[in-house]
C-alpha positions as YAML, in Angstrom:
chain: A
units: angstrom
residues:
- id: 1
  name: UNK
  ca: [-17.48, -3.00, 25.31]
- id: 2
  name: UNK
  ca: [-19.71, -4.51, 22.79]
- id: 3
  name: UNK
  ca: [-18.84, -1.33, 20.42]
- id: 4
  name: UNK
  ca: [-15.07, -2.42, 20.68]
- id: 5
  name: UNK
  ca: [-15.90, -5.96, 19.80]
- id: 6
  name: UNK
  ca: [-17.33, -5.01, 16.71]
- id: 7
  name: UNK
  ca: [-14.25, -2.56, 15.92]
- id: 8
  name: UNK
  ca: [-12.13, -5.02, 16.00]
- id: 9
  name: UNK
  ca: [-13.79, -8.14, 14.31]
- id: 10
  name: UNK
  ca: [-14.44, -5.40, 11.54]
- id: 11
  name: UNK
  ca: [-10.56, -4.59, 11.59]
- id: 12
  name: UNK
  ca: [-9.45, -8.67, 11.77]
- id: 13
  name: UNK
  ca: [-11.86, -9.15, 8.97]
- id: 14
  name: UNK
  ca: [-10.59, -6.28, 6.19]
- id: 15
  name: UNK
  ca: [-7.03, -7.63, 7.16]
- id: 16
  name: UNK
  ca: [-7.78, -10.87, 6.40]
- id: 17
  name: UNK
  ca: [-9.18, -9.98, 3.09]
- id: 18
  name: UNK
  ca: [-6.83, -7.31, 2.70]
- id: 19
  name: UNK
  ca: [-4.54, -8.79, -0.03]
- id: 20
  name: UNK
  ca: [-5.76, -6.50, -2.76]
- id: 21
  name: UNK
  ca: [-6.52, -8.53, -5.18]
- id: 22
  name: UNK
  ca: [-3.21, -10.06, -5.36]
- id: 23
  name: UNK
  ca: [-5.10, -14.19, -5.14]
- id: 24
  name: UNK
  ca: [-7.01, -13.22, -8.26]
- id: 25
  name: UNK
  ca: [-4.00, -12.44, -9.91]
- id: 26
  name: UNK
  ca: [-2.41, -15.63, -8.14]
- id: 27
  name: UNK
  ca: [-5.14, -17.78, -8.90]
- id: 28
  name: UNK
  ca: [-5.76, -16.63, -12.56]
- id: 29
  name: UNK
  ca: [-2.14, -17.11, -13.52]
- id: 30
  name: UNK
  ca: [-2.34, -20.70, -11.87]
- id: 31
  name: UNK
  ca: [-5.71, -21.39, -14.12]
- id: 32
  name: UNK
  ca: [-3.74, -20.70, -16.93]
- id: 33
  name: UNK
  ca: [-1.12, -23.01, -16.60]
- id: 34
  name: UNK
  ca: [1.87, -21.84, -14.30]
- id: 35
  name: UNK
  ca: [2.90, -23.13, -11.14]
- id: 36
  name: UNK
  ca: [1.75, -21.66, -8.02]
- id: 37
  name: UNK
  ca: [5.48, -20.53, -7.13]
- id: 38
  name: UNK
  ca: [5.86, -18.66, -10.29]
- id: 39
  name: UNK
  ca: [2.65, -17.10, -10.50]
- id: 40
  name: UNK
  ca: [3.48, -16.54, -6.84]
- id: 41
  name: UNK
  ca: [6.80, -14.56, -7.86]
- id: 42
  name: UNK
  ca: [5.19, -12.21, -10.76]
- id: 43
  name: UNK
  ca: [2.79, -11.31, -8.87]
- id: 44
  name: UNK
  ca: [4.87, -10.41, -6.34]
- id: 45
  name: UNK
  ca: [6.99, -8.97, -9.31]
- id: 46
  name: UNK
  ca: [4.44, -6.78, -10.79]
- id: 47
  name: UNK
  ca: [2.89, -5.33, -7.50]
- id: 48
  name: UNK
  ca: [6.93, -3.60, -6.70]
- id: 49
  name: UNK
  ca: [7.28, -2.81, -10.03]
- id: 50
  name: UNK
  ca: [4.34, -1.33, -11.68]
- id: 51
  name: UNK
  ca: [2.44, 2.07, -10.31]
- id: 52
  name: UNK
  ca: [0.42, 1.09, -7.23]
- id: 53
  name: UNK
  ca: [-3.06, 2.25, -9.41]
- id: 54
  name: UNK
  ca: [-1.68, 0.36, -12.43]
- id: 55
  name: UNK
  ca: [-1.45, -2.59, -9.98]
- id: 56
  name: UNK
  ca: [-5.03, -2.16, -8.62]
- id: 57
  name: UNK
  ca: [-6.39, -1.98, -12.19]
- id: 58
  name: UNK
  ca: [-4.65, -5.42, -12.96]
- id: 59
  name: UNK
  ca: [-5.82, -7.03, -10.01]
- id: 60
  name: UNK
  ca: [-9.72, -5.38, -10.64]
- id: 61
  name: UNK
  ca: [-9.05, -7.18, -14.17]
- id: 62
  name: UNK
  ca: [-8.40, -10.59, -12.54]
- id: 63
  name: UNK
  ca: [-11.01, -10.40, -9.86]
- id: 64
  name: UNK
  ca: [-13.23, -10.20, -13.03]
- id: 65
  name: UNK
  ca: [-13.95, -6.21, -12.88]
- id: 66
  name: UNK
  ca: [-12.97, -5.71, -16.31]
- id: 67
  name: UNK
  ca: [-14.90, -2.56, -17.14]
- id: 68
  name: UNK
  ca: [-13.92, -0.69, -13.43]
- id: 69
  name: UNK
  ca: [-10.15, -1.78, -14.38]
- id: 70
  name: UNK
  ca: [-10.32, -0.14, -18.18]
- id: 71
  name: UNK
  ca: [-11.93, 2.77, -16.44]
- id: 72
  name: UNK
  ca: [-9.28, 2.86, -13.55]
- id: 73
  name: UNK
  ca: [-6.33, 2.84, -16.59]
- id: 74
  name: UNK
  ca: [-7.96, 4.83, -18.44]
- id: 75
  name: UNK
  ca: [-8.10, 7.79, -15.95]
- id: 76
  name: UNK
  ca: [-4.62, 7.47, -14.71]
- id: 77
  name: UNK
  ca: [-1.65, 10.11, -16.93]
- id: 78
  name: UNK
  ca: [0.34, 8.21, -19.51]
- id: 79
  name: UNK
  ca: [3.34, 8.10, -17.51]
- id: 80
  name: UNK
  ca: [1.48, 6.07, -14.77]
- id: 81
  name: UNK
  ca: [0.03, 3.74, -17.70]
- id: 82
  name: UNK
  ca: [3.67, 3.19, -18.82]
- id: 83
  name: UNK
  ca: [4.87, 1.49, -15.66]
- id: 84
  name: UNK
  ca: [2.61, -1.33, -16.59]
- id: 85
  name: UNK
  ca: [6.10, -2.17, -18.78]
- id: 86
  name: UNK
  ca: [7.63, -3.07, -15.45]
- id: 87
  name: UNK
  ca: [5.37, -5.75, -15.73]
- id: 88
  name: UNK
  ca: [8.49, -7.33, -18.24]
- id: 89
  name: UNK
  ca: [10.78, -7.93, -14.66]
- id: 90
  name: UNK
  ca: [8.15, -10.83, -14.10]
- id: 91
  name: UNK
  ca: [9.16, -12.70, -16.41]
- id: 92
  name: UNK
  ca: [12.22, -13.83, -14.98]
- id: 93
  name: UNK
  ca: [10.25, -15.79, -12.65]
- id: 94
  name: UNK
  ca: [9.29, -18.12, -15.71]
- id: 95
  name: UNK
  ca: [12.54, -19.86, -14.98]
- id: 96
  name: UNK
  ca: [11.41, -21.05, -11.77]
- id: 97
  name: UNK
  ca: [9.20, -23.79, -13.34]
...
């Protein structure tokens, strides 16, 4: 039983802090200057439209893990590098301020 407990507070836990990084991004984008429900929307933006390892090196980059993001990008093919450019849909959420 005790064995079980643990499973699952470990489980509740990582889902809790399961958001992969997307707060840093929020919070970053708030720091410099936007409102929460546009940073809200790009990030929200980005994380459909840009390669899911693309993503994780962006949000590694605002969690303040610069070098393990330019490592993560730097590994990835150029075609998975490129979808960063998808990135550009976000800014239509500008126009939300």
């Amino acid at each position: 039983m005790k064995k079980i407990l643990v499973v699952t507070a470990i489980a509740l836990l990582a889902a809790a802090c399961g958001d992969n990084g997307k707060t840093a991004m929020v919070n970053k984008c708030v720091k410099e200057g936007q409102s929460q429900k546009v940073c809200d929307c790009i990030v929200a933006k980005m994380e459909k439209s840009v390669d899911k390892d693309v993503f994780r090196a962006m949000t590694l980059d605002a969690e303040g893990k610069t070098e393990e993001s330019e490592k993560l990008m730097k590994s990835l093919p150029a075609e998975k590098q490129m979808s960063a450019m998808g990135a550009l849909s976000a800014l239509e959420c500008v126009s939300l301020n």
